[in-house]
PDB file of C-alpha atoms in Angstrom:
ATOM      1  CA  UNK A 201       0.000   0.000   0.000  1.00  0.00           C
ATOM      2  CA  UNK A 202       2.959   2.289  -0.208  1.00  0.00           C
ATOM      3  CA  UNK A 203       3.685   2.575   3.604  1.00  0.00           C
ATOM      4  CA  UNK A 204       7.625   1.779   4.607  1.00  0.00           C
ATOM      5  CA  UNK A 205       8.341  -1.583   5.651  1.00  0.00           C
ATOM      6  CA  UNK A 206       9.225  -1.996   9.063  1.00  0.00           C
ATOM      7  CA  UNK A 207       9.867  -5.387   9.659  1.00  0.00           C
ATOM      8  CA  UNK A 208      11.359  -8.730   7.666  1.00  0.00           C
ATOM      9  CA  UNK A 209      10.436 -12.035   8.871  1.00  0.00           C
ATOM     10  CA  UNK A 210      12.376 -14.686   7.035  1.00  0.00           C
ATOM     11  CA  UNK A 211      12.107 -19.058   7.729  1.00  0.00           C
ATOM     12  CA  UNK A 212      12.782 -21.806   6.517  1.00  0.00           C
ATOM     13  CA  UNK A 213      10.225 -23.694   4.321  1.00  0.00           C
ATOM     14  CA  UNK A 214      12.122 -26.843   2.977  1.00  0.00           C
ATOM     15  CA  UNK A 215      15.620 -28.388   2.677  1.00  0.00           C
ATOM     16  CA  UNK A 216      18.117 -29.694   5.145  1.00  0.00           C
ATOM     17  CA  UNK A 217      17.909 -27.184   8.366  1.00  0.00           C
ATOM     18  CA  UNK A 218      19.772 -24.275   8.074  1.00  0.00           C
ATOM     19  CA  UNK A 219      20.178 -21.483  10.694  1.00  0.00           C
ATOM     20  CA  UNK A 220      20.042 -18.023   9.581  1.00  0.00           C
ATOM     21  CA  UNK A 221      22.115 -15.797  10.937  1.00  0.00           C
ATOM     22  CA  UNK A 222      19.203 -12.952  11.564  1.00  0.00           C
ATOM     23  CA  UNK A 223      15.500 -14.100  10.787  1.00  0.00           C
ATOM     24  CA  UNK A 224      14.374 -10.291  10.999  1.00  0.00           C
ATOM     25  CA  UNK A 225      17.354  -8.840   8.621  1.00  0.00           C
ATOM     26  CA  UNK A 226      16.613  -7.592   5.066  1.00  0.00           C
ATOM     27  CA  UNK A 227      19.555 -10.229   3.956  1.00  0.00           C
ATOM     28  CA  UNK A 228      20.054 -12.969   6.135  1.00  0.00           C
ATOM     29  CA  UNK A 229      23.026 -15.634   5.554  1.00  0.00           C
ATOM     30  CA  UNK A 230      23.291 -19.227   6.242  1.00  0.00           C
ATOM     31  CA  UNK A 231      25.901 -21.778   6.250  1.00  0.00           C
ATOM     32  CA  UNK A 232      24.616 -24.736   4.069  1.00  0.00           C
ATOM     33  CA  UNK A 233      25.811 -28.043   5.567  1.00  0.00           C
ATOM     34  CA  UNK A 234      24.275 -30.137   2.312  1.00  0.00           C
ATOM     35  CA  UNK A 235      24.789 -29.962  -1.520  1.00  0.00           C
ATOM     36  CA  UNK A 236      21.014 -29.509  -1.629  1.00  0.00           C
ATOM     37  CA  UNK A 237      17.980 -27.060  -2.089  1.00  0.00           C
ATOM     38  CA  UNK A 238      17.305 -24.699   0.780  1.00  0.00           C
ATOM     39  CA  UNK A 239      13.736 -22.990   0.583  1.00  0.00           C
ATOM     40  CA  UNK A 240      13.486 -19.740   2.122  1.00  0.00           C
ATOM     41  CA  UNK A 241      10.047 -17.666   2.932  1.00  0.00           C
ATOM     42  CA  UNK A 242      10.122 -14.037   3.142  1.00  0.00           C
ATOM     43  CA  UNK A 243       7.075 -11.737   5.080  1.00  0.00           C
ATOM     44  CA  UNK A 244       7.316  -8.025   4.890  1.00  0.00           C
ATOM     45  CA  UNK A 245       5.416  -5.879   6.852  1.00  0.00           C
ATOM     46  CA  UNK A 246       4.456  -1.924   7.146  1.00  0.00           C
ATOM     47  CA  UNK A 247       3.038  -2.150  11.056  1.00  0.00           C
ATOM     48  CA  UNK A 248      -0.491  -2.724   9.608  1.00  0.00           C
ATOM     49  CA  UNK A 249      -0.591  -5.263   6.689  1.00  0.00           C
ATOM     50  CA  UNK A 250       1.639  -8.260   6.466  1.00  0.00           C
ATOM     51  CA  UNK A 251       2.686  -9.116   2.692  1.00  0.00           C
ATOM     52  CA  UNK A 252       1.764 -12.516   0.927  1.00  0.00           C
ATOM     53  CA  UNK A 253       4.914 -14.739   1.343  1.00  0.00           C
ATOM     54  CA  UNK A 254       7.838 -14.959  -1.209  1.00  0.00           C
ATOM     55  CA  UNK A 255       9.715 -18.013  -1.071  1.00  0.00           C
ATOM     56  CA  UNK A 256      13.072 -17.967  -2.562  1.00  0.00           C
ATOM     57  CA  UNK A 257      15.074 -21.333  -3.624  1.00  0.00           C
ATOM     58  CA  UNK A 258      19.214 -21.383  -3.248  1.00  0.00           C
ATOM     59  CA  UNK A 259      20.586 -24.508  -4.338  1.00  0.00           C
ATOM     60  CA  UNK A 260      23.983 -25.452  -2.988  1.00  0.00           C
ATOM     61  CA  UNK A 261      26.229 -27.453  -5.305  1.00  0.00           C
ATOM     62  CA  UNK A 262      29.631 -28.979  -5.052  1.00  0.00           C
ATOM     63  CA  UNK A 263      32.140 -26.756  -5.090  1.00  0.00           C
ATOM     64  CA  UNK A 264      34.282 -26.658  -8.713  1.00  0.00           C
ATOM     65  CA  UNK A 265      37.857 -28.805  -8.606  1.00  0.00           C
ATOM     66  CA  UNK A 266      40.831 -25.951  -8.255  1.00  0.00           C
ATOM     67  CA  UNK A 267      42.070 -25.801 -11.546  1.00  0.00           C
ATOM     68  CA  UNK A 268      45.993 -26.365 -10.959  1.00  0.00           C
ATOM     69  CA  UNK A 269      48.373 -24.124 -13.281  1.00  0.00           C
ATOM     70  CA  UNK A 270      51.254 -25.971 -15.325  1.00  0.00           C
ATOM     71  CA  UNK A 271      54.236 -24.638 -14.239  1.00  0.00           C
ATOM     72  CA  UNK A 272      57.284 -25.972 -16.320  1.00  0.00           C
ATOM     73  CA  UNK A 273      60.627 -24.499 -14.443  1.00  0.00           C
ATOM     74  CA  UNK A 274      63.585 -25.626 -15.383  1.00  0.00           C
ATOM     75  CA  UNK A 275      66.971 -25.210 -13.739  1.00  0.00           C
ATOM     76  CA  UNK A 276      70.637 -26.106 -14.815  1.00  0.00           C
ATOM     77  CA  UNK A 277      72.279 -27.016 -11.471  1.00  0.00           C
ATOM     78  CA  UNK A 278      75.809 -27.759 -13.509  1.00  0.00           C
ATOM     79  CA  UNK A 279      77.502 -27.289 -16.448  1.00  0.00           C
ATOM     80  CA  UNK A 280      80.731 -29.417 -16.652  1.00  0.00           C
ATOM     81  CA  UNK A 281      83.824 -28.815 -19.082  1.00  0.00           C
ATOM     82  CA  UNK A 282      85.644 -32.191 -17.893  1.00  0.00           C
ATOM     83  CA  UNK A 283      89.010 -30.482 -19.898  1.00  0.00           C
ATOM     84  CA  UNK A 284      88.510 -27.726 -18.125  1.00  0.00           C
ATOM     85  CA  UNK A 285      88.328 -23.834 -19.199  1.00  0.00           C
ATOM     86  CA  UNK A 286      91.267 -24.403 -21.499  1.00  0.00           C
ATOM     87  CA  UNK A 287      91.256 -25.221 -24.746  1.00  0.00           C
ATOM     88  CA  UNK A 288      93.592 -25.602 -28.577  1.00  0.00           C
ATOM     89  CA  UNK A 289      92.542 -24.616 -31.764  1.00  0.00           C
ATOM     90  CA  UNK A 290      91.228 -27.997 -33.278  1.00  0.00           C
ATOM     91  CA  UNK A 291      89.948 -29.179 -29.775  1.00  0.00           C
ATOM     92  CA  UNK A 292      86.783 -30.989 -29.485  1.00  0.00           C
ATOM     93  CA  UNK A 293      85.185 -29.159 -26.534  1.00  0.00           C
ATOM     94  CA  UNK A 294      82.413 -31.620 -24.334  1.00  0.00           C
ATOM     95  CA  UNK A 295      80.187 -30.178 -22.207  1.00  0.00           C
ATOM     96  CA  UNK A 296      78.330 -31.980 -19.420  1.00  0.00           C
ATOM     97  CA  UNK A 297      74.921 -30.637 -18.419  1.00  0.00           C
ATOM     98  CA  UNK A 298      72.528 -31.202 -15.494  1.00  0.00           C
ATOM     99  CA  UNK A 299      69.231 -30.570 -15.986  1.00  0.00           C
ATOM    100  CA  UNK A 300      66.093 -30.221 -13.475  1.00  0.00           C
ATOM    101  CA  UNK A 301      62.178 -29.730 -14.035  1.00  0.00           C
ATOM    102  CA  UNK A 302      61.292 -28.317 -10.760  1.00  0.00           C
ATOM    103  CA  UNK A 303      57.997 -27.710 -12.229  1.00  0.00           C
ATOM    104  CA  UNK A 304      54.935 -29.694 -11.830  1.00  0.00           C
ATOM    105  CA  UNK A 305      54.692 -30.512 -15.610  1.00  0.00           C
ATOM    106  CA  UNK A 306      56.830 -32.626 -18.181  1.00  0.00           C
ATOM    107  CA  UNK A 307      59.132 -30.319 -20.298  1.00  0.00           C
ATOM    108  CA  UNK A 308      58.815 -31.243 -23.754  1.00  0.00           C
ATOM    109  CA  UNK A 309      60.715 -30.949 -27.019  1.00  0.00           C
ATOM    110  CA  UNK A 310      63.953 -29.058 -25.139  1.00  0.00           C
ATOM    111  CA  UNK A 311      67.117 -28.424 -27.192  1.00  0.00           C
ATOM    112  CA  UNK A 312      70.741 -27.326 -25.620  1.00  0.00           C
ATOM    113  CA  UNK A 313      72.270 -24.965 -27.949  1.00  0.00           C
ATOM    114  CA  UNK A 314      75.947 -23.805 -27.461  1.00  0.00           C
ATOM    115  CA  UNK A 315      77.347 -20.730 -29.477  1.00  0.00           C
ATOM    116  CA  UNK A 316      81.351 -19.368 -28.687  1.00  0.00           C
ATOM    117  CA  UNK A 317      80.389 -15.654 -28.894  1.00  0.00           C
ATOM    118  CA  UNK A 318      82.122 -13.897 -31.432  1.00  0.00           C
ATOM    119  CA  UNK A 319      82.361 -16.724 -33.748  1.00  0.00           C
ATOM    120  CA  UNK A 320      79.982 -18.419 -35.592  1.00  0.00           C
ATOM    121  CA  UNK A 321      80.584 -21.704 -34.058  1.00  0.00           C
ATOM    122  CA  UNK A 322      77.357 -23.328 -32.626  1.00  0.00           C
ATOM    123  CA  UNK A 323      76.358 -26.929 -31.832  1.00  0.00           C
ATOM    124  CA  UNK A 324      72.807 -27.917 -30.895  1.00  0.00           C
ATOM    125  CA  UNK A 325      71.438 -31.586 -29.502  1.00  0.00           C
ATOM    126  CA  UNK A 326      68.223 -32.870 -30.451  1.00  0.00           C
ATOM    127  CA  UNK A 327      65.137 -32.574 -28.683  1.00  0.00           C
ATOM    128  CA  UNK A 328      64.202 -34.206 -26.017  1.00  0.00           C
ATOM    129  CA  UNK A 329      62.419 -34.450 -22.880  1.00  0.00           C
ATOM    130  CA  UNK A 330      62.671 -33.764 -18.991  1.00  0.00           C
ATOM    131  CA  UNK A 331      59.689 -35.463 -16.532  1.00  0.00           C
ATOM    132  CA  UNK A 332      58.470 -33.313 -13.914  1.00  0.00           C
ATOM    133  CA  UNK A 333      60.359 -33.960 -10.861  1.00  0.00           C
ATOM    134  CA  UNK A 334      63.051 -35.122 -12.919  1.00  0.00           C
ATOM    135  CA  UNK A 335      66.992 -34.316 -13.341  1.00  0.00           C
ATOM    136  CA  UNK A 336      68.425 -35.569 -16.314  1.00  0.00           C
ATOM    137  CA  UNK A 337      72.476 -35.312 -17.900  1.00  0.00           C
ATOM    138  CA  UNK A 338      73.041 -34.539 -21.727  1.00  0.00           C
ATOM    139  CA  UNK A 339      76.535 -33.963 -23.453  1.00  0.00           C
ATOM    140  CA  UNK A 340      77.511 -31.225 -25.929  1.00  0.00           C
ATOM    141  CA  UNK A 341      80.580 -31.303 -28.308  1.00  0.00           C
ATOM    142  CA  UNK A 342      81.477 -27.615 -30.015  1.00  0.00           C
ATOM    143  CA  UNK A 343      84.421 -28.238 -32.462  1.00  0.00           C
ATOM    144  CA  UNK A 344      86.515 -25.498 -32.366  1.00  0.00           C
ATOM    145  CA  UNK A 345      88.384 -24.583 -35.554  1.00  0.00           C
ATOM    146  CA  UNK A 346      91.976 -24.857 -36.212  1.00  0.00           C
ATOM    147  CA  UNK A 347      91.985 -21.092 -37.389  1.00  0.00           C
ATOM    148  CA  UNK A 348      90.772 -19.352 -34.267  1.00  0.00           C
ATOM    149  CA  UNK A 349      92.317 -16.810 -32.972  1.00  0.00           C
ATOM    150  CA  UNK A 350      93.790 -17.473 -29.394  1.00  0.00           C
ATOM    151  CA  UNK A 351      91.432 -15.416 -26.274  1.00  0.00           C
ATOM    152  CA  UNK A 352      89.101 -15.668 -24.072  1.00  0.00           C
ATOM    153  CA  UNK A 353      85.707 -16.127 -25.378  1.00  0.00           C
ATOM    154  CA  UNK A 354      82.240 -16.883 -23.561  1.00  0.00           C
ATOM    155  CA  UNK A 355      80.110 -19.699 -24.314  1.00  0.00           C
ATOM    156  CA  UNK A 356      76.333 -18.937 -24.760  1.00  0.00           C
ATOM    157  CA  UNK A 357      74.406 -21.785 -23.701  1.00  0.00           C
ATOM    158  CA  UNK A 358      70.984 -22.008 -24.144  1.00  0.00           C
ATOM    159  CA  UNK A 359      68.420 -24.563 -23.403  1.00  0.00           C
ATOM    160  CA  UNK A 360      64.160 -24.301 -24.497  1.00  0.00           C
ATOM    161  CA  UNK A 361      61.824 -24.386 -25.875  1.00  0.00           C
ATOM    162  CA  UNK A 362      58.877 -22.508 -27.360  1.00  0.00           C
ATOM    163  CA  UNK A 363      57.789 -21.902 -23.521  1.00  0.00           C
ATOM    164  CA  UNK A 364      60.772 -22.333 -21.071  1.00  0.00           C
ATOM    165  CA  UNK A 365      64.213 -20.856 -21.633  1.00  0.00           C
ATOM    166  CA  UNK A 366      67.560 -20.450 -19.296  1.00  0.00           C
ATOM    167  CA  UNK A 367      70.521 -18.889 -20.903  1.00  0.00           C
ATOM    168  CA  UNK A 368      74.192 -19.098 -19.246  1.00  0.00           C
ATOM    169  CA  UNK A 369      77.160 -17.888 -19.683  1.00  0.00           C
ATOM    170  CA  UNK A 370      81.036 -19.469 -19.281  1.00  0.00           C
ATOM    171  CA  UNK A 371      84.054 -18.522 -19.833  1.00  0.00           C
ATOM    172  CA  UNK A 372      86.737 -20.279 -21.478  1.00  0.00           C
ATOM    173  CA  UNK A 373      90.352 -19.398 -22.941  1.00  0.00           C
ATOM    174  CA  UNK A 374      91.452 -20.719 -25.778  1.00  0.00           C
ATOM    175  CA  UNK A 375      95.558 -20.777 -26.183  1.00  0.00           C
TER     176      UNK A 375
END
């Protein structure tokens, strides 16, 4: 009829029992203890006419499985020059490498790519794979030509793929 309400009177019509936090408030709250339907029956009032009830239905369903990110994180815990950091023109350099997925998915289709810097001598393994969880060991042989110039040069090693990368450097001398 257009006069202010005054009061809210709120219960509970079906469902498993639930205990609202104010029966009188505008917007009560519950805690639902089922995955179920919980009927709810609203009364309004001005002081002089009650309204007809409203009933209102919230259905409680299971809550949605987290969805877990794949994380792929690789590390490179060692990288082993079992000659050492010296080297002769003509040398076969190998390199050692340790590899870890401390990730919580598989690392797929990974290459190791070594380039000596200032040259354009690179060598490159084929792909492969590292399990989650996993450490794994791969070799790496960079020829290096009878025509270099002696100096120190850095290695560039670099080991990805389209969505993980780690790049490091070393420094070697060749005589």
């Amino acid at each position: 009829d257009g006069d202010a309400i005054t009061s809210y009177s709120w219960s509970q019509v079906s469902g498993p029992v639930a205990v609202l936090s104010d029966s009188a408030a505008i917007s009560p709250t519950f805690t639902a203890t089922e995955i179920s339907s919980y009927v709810f029956q609203l009364i309004v009032s001005d002081g002089q006419l009650d309204s007809t009830p409203v009933t209102v239905t919230i259905k409680v369903k299971e809550a949605p499985k987290p969805v877990v990110k794949k994380e792929q994180k690789l590390e490179i815990p060692s990288i082993r020059l079992p000659a050492g950091d010296f080297y002769f023109p003509g040398e076969s350099m190998n390199m050692r490498f340790g590899l870890e997925n401390k990730g919580n998915a598989d690392i797929k289709d990974l290459r190791i790519n070594a380039m000596l810097m200032d040259t354009n001598i690179f060598a490159s393994t084929g792909a492969f794979d590292v399990r989650r969880g996993r450490t794994v060991s791969k070799s790496l042989y960079l020829d290096i030509p009878d025509d270099i110039e002696p100096g120190d040069y850095y290695i560039r090693i670099g080991v990805g793929n389209p969505n993980v990368r780690k790049v490091k450097y070393r420094l070697i001398t060749i005589e």
